[in-house]
Amino acid sequence: MRANSFLAVTLFGVLLAPAAFAQVGGGGPPSAQQASGGPIGRMTQQQESWRFESEAMQRASAMTPEEAEAEYGAERVELANRIQALINEGKCREARAMANEAGERQMALRIRQTCRSR
C-alpha cells in the first residue's frame, strides 16, 4: 500500500513539475518591447489609435473602384479623380478650389498637405 501511494505521489509530481516550473520561471526571454522598457500587456491609447488608423488606411488603399463608389458615393469618387488629375498636373490651387466649392473640407486639407510635400 505504501509503495502504491509513493508511486502515485511521485507520478503526480512528475506530471505537474513542468507546469510549476513554467509558472515560476516566467517562460522565455522578454519581448523586444518589454526589453526596451515598453509597457507589458495592454497598449496605450496612442498605440491603439495609431493601430486603428493604420488598419483603416490599409483597408482604404486596398479598395477597388467599385468598393470606393459604394463607400463614398459615385459623385465623390468622380470629384476625387478630377482633383487627382489636377494635382498630377501641378495645379494644386485649382484642385483646392474645386474641393472647397464642393464642400469637401477634408479633401481640401489633404490636397494642401500633399502639395506641400512635392
PDB file of C-alpha atoms in Angstrom:
ATOM      1  CA  MET A   1       0.000   0.000   0.000  1.00  0.00           C
ATOM      2  CA  ARG A   2       2.808   2.302   0.943  1.00  0.00           C
ATOM      3  CA  ALA A   3       4.533   1.654  -2.365  1.00  0.00           C
ATOM      4  CA  ASN A   4       1.356   2.477  -4.310  1.00  0.00           C
ATOM      5  CA  SER A   5       0.894   5.822  -2.551  1.00  0.00           C
ATOM      6  CA  PHE A   6       4.569   6.677  -3.030  1.00  0.00           C
ATOM      7  CA  LEU A   7       4.247   5.798  -6.726  1.00  0.00           C
ATOM      8  CA  ALA A   8       1.095   7.897  -7.058  1.00  0.00           C
ATOM      9  CA  VAL A   9       2.710  10.927  -5.372  1.00  0.00           C
ATOM     10  CA  THR A  10       5.859  10.573  -7.466  1.00  0.00           C
ATOM     11  CA  LEU A  11       3.873  10.246 -10.691  1.00  0.00           C
ATOM     12  CA  PHE A  12       1.715  13.221  -9.735  1.00  0.00           C
ATOM     13  CA  GLY A  13       4.839  15.299  -9.032  1.00  0.00           C
ATOM     14  CA  VAL A  14       6.470  14.350 -12.318  1.00  0.00           C
ATOM     15  CA  LEU A  15       3.382  15.284 -14.298  1.00  0.00           C
ATOM     16  CA  LEU A  16       2.896  18.660 -12.584  1.00  0.00           C
ATOM     17  CA  ALA A  17       6.553  19.672 -12.383  1.00  0.00           C
ATOM     18  CA  PRO A  18       6.802  21.214 -15.898  1.00  0.00           C
ATOM     19  CA  ALA A  19       3.739  23.391 -15.273  1.00  0.00           C
ATOM     20  CA  ALA A  20       5.046  24.536 -11.907  1.00  0.00           C
ATOM     21  CA  PHE A  21       8.484  25.368 -13.322  1.00  0.00           C
ATOM     22  CA  ALA A  22       6.938  27.312 -16.194  1.00  0.00           C
ATOM     23  CA  GLN A  23       4.977  29.471 -13.758  1.00  0.00           C
ATOM     24  CA  VAL A  24       7.979  30.124 -11.554  1.00  0.00           C
ATOM     25  CA  GLY A  25      10.468  30.688 -14.376  1.00  0.00           C
ATOM     26  CA  GLY A  26       8.301  33.185 -16.270  1.00  0.00           C
ATOM     27  CA  GLY A  27       8.598  31.473 -19.649  1.00  0.00           C
ATOM     28  CA  GLY A  28      11.022  32.536 -22.341  1.00  0.00           C
ATOM     29  CA  PRO A  29      13.009  35.705 -22.812  1.00  0.00           C
ATOM     30  CA  PRO A  30      11.178  39.055 -22.727  1.00  0.00           C
ATOM     31  CA  SER A  31       9.819  40.507 -25.947  1.00  0.00           C
ATOM     32  CA  ALA A  32      11.660  43.356 -27.648  1.00  0.00           C
ATOM     33  CA  GLN A  33       9.014  45.772 -26.380  1.00  0.00           C
ATOM     34  CA  GLN A  34       9.459  44.575 -22.800  1.00  0.00           C
ATOM     35  CA  ALA A  35      13.252  44.587 -23.074  1.00  0.00           C
ATOM     36  CA  SER A  36      13.251  48.208 -24.233  1.00  0.00           C
ATOM     37  CA  GLY A  37      11.156  49.266 -21.265  1.00  0.00           C
ATOM     38  CA  GLY A  38       7.853  49.327 -23.117  1.00  0.00           C
ATOM     39  CA  PRO A  39       4.546  48.559 -21.475  1.00  0.00           C
ATOM     40  CA  ILE A  40       3.734  44.968 -20.722  1.00  0.00           C
ATOM     41  CA  GLY A  41       0.255  43.840 -21.636  1.00  0.00           C
ATOM     42  CA  ARG A  42      -2.237  46.461 -22.790  1.00  0.00           C
ATOM     43  CA  MET A  43      -1.480  49.118 -25.394  1.00  0.00           C
ATOM     44  CA  THR A  44      -1.622  52.797 -24.579  1.00  0.00           C
ATOM     45  CA  GLN A  45      -4.381  54.970 -26.035  1.00  0.00           C
ATOM     46  CA  GLN A  46      -1.921  56.434 -28.544  1.00  0.00           C
ATOM     47  CA  GLN A  47      -0.835  52.957 -29.678  1.00  0.00           C
ATOM     48  CA  GLU A  48      -4.451  51.836 -30.085  1.00  0.00           C
ATOM     49  CA  SER A  49      -5.285  54.980 -32.065  1.00  0.00           C
ATOM     50  CA  TRP A  50      -2.273  54.532 -34.342  1.00  0.00           C
ATOM     51  CA  ARG A  51      -3.158  50.885 -34.931  1.00  0.00           C
ATOM     52  CA  PHE A  52      -6.767  51.749 -35.771  1.00  0.00           C
ATOM     53  CA  GLU A  53      -5.722  54.490 -38.207  1.00  0.00           C
ATOM     54  CA  SER A  54      -3.104  52.243 -39.792  1.00  0.00           C
ATOM     55  CA  GLU A  55      -5.604  49.443 -40.360  1.00  0.00           C
ATOM     56  CA  ALA A  56      -8.152  51.888 -41.779  1.00  0.00           C
ATOM     57  CA  MET A  57      -5.563  53.259 -44.216  1.00  0.00           C
ATOM     58  CA  GLN A  58      -4.652  49.736 -45.334  1.00  0.00           C
ATOM     59  CA  ARG A  59      -8.298  48.897 -45.979  1.00  0.00           C
ATOM     60  CA  ALA A  60      -8.876  52.175 -47.833  1.00  0.00           C
ATOM     61  CA  SER A  61      -5.809  51.759 -50.042  1.00  0.00           C
ATOM     62  CA  ALA A  62      -6.854  48.219 -50.963  1.00  0.00           C
ATOM     63  CA  MET A  63     -10.346  49.288 -52.165  1.00  0.00           C
ATOM     64  CA  THR A  64     -11.421  48.598 -55.689  1.00  0.00           C
ATOM     65  CA  PRO A  65     -13.162  51.420 -57.596  1.00  0.00           C
ATOM     66  CA  GLU A  66     -16.496  49.660 -57.078  1.00  0.00           C
ATOM     67  CA  GLU A  67     -15.948  49.421 -53.320  1.00  0.00           C
ATOM     68  CA  ALA A  68     -14.965  53.099 -53.172  1.00  0.00           C
ATOM     69  CA  GLU A  69     -18.143  54.110 -55.004  1.00  0.00           C
ATOM     70  CA  ALA A  70     -20.229  52.002 -52.644  1.00  0.00           C
ATOM     71  CA  GLU A  71     -18.489  53.500 -49.597  1.00  0.00           C
ATOM     72  CA  TYR A  72     -18.280  57.169 -50.591  1.00  0.00           C
ATOM     73  CA  GLY A  73     -20.700  57.595 -53.481  1.00  0.00           C
ATOM     74  CA  ALA A  74     -20.054  57.912 -57.205  1.00  0.00           C
ATOM     75  CA  GLU A  75     -20.057  61.744 -57.186  1.00  0.00           C
ATOM     76  CA  ARG A  76     -17.381  61.978 -54.517  1.00  0.00           C
ATOM     77  CA  VAL A  77     -15.187  59.388 -56.244  1.00  0.00           C
ATOM     78  CA  GLU A  78     -15.524  61.298 -59.534  1.00  0.00           C
ATOM     79  CA  LEU A  79     -14.598  64.535 -57.762  1.00  0.00           C
ATOM     80  CA  ALA A  80     -11.563  62.842 -56.236  1.00  0.00           C
ATOM     81  CA  ASN A  81     -10.475  61.585 -59.660  1.00  0.00           C
ATOM     82  CA  ARG A  82     -10.762  65.079 -61.196  1.00  0.00           C
ATOM     83  CA  ILE A  83      -8.840  66.583 -58.281  1.00  0.00           C
ATOM     84  CA  GLN A  84      -6.132  63.927 -58.562  1.00  0.00           C
ATOM     85  CA  ALA A  85      -5.703  64.780 -62.239  1.00  0.00           C
ATOM     86  CA  LEU A  86      -5.237  68.461 -61.339  1.00  0.00           C
ATOM     87  CA  ILE A  87      -2.682  67.584 -58.652  1.00  0.00           C
ATOM     88  CA  ASN A  88      -0.759  65.404 -61.108  1.00  0.00           C
ATOM     89  CA  GLU A  89      -0.599  68.405 -63.482  1.00  0.00           C
ATOM     90  CA  GLY A  90       0.719  70.583 -60.639  1.00  0.00           C
ATOM     91  CA  LYS A  91      -2.453  72.685 -60.384  1.00  0.00           C
ATOM     92  CA  CYS A  92      -2.840  72.493 -56.618  1.00  0.00           C
ATOM     93  CA  ARG A  93      -4.663  75.827 -56.226  1.00  0.00           C
ATOM     94  CA  GLU A  94      -7.314  74.790 -58.715  1.00  0.00           C
ATOM     95  CA  ALA A  95      -7.665  71.400 -57.017  1.00  0.00           C
ATOM     96  CA  ARG A  96      -8.173  73.031 -53.594  1.00  0.00           C
ATOM     97  CA  ALA A  97     -10.670  75.495 -55.019  1.00  0.00           C
ATOM     98  CA  MET A  98     -12.632  72.648 -56.605  1.00  0.00           C
ATOM     99  CA  ALA A  99     -12.708  70.716 -53.312  1.00  0.00           C
ATOM    100  CA  ASN A 100     -13.769  73.803 -51.361  1.00  0.00           C
ATOM    101  CA  GLU A 101     -16.543  74.588 -53.860  1.00  0.00           C
ATOM    102  CA  ALA A 102     -17.846  71.040 -53.474  1.00  0.00           C
ATOM    103  CA  GLY A 103     -17.840  71.445 -49.682  1.00  0.00           C
ATOM    104  CA  GLU A 104     -15.131  68.836 -49.164  1.00  0.00           C
ATOM    105  CA  ARG A 105     -13.102  70.404 -46.370  1.00  0.00           C
ATOM    106  CA  GLN A 106     -11.163  67.220 -45.564  1.00  0.00           C
ATOM    107  CA  MET A 107     -10.275  66.772 -49.211  1.00  0.00           C
ATOM    108  CA  ALA A 108      -9.042  70.378 -49.421  1.00  0.00           C
ATOM    109  CA  LEU A 109      -6.869  69.891 -46.336  1.00  0.00           C
ATOM    110  CA  ARG A 110      -5.417  66.697 -47.770  1.00  0.00           C
ATOM    111  CA  ILE A 111      -4.643  68.474 -51.054  1.00  0.00           C
ATOM    112  CA  ARG A 112      -2.769  71.153 -49.124  1.00  0.00           C
ATOM    113  CA  GLN A 113      -0.722  68.517 -47.286  1.00  0.00           C
ATOM    114  CA  THR A 114       0.011  66.613 -50.480  1.00  0.00           C
ATOM    115  CA  CYS A 115       1.056  69.663 -52.474  1.00  0.00           C
ATOM    116  CA  ARG A 116       3.378  70.917 -49.728  1.00  0.00           C
ATOM    117  CA  SER A 117       5.397  67.731 -49.823  1.00  0.00           C
ATOM    118  CA  ARG A 118       6.040  67.996 -53.554  1.00  0.00           C
TER     119      ARG A 118
END
